[in-house]
Structure formats: C-alpha cells, structure tokens
JSON list of C-alpha atoms in Angstrom, two decimals:
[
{"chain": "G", "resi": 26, "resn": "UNK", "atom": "CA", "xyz": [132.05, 137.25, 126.90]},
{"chain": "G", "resi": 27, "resn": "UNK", "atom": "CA", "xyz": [128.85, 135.88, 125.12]},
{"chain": "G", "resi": 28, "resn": "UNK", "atom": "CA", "xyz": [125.69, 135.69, 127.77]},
{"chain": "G", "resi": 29, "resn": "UNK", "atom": "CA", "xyz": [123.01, 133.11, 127.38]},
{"chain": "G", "resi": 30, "resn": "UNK", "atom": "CA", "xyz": [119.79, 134.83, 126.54]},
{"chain": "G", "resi": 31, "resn": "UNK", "atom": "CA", "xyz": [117.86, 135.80, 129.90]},
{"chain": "G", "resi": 32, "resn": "UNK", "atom": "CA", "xyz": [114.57, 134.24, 127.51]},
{"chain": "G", "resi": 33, "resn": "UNK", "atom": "CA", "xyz": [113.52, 132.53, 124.61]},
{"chain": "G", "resi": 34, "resn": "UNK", "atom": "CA", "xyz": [111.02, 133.28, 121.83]},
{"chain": "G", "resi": 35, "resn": "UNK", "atom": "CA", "xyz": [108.87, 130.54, 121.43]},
{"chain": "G", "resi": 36, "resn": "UNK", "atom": "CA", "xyz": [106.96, 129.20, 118.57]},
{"chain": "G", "resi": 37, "resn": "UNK", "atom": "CA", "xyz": [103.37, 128.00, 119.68]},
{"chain": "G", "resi": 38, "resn": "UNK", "atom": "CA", "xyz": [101.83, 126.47, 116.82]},
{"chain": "G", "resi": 39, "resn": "UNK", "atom": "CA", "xyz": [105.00, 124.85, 116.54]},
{"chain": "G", "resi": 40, "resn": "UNK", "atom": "CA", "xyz": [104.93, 123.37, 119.91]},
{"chain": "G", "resi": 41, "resn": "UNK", "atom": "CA", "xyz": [101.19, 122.17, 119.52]},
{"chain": "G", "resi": 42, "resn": "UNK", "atom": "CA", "xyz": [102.15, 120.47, 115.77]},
{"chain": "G", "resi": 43, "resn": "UNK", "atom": "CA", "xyz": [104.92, 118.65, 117.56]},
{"chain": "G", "resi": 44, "resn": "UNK", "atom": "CA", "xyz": [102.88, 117.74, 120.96]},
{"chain": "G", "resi": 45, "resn": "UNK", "atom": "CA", "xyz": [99.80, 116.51, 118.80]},
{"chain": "G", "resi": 46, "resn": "UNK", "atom": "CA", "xyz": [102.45, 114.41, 116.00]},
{"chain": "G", "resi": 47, "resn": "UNK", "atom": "CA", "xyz": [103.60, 113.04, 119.00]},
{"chain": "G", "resi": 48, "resn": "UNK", "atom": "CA", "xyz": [100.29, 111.55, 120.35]},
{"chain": "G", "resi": 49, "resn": "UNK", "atom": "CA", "xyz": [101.06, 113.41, 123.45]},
{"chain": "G", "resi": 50, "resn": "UNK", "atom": "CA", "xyz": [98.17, 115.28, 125.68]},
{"chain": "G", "resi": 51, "resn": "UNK", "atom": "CA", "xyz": [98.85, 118.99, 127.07]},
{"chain": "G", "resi": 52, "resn": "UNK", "atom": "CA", "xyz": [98.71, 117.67, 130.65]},
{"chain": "G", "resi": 53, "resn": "UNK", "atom": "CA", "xyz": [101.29, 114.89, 130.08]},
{"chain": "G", "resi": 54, "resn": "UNK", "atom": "CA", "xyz": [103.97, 116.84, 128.07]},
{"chain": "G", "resi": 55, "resn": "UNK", "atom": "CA", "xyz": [103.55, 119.64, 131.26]},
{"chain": "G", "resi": 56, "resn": "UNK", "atom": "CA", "xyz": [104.38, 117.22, 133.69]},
{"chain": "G", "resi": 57, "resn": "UNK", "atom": "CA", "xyz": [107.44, 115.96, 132.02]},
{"chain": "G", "resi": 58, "resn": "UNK", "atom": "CA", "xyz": [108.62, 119.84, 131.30]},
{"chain": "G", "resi": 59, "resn": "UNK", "atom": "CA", "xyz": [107.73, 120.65, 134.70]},
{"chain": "G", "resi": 60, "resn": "UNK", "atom": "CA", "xyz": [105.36, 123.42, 133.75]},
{"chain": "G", "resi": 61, "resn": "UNK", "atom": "CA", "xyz": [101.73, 123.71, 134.86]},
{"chain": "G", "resi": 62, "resn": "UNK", "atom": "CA", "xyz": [99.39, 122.66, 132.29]},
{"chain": "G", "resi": 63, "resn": "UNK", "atom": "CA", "xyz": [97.95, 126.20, 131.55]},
{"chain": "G", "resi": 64, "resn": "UNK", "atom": "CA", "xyz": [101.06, 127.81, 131.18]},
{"chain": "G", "resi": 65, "resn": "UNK", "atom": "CA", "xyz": [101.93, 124.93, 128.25]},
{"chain": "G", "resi": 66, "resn": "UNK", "atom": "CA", "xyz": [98.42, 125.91, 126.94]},
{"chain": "G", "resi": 67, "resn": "UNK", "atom": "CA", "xyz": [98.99, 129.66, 126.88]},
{"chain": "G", "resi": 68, "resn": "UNK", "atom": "CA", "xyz": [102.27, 128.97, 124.99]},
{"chain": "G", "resi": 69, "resn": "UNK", "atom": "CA", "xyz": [100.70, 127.13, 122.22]},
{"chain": "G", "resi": 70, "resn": "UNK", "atom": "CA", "xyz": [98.07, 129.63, 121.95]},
{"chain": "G", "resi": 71, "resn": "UNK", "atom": "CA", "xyz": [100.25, 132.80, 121.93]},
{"chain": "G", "resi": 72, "resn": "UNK", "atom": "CA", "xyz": [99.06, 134.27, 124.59]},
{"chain": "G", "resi": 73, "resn": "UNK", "atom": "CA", "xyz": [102.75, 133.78, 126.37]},
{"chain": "G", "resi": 74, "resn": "UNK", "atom": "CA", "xyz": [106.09, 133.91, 123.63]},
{"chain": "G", "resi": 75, "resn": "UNK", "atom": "CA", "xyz": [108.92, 133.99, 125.87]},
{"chain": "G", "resi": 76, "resn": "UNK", "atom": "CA", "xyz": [110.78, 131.56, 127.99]},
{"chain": "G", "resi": 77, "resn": "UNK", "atom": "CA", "xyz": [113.35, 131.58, 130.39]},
{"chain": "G", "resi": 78, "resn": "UNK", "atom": "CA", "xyz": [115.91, 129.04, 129.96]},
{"chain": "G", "resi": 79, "resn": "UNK", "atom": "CA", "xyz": [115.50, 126.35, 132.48]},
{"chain": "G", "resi": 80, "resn": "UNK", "atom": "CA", "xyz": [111.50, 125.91, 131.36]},
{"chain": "G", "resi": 81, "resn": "UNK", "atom": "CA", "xyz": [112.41, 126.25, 128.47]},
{"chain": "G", "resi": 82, "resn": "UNK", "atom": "CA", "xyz": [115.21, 123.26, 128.29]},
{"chain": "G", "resi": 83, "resn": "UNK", "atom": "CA", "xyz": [112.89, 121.06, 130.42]},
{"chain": "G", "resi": 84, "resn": "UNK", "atom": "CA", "xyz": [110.24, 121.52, 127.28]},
{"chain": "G", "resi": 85, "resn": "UNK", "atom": "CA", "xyz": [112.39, 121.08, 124.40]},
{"chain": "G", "resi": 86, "resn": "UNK", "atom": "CA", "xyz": [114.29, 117.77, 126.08]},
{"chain": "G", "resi": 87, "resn": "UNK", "atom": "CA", "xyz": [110.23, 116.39, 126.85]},
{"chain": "G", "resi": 88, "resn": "UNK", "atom": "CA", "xyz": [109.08, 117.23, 123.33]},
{"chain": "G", "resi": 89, "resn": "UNK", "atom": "CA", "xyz": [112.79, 116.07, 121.72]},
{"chain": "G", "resi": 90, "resn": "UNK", "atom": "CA", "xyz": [112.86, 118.69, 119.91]},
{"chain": "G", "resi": 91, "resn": "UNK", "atom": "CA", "xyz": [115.36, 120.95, 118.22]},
{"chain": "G", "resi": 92, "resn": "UNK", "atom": "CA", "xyz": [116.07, 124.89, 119.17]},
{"chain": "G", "resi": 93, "resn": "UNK", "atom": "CA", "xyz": [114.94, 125.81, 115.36]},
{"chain": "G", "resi": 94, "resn": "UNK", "atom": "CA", "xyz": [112.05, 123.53, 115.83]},
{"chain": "G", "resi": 95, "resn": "UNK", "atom": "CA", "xyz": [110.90, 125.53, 118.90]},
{"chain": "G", "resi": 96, "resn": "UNK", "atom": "CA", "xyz": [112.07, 128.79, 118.46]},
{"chain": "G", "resi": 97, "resn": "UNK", "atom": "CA", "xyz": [110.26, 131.70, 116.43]},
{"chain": "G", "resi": 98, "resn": "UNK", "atom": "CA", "xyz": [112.98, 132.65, 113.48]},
{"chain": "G", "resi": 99, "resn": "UNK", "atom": "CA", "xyz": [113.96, 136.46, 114.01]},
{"chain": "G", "resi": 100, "resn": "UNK", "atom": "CA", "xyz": [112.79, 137.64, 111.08]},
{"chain": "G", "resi": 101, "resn": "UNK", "atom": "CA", "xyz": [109.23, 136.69, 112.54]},
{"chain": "G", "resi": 102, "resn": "UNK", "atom": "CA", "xyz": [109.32, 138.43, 115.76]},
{"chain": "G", "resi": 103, "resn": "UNK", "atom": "CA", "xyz": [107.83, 141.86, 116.59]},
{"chain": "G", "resi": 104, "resn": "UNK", "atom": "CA", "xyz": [110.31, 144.77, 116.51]},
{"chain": "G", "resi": 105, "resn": "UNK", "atom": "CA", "xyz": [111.62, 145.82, 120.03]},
{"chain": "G", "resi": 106, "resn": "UNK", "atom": "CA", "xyz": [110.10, 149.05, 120.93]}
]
C-alpha cells in the first residue's frame, strides 16, 4: 500500500520567485498558509528544506502553485546518509 511521504523537499528560491511574481509580502502569504512568518522566511532562504504535509498543502494552495513548482527535483537533493 503506497504511504504519503511523512515530508516534503522544498524548493526556496522557488517559493520566494513565486511569492515576489505574485506581489505578495512574506507576512501575508504566512498568514494565509498558516505558518509563522519566520518559518516562511527560513524556507526561502534554505535554512529549513523539508515539510510535513499539512504546512505544506496550506502553502502550495496560498501560493497556487503546483507540486513541481514547489518541490526540489530528486536529482537535486543531497544523498541520504
């Protein structure tokens, strides 16, 4: 039986290009996601990757964004140690 990943890896430049395109500020796209503003921040600046699910959902549905807009492509992510 296939299990939803327990997180996601996210893209933060990504999430900042789409944000700023979207004339939105870091304060108002946390409130609709229903994260605090510095957690948003620390996304976009890579100092946090991963997501779990429900944050994550809340973001992508306030931003209107895609899963392969968000999401860092595998072939991009560190290898597991």
């Amino acid at each position: 039986m296939h299990q939803p990943p327990t997180t996601f890896q996210v893209n933060g430049a990504a999430i900042r290009e789409i944000r700023k395109a979207a004339g939105v500020e870091t304060s108002e796209l946390a409130e609709r996601a229903g994260i605090s503003r510095r957690y948003l921040s620390h996304l976009e600046n890579g100092t946090r990757s991963q997501m779990r699910p429900g944050p994550y959902a809340r973001l992508r549905r306030a931003l209107g964004a895609a899963d392969s807009d968000l999401l860092t492509p595998p072939e991009a992510r560190p290898p597991k140690e």
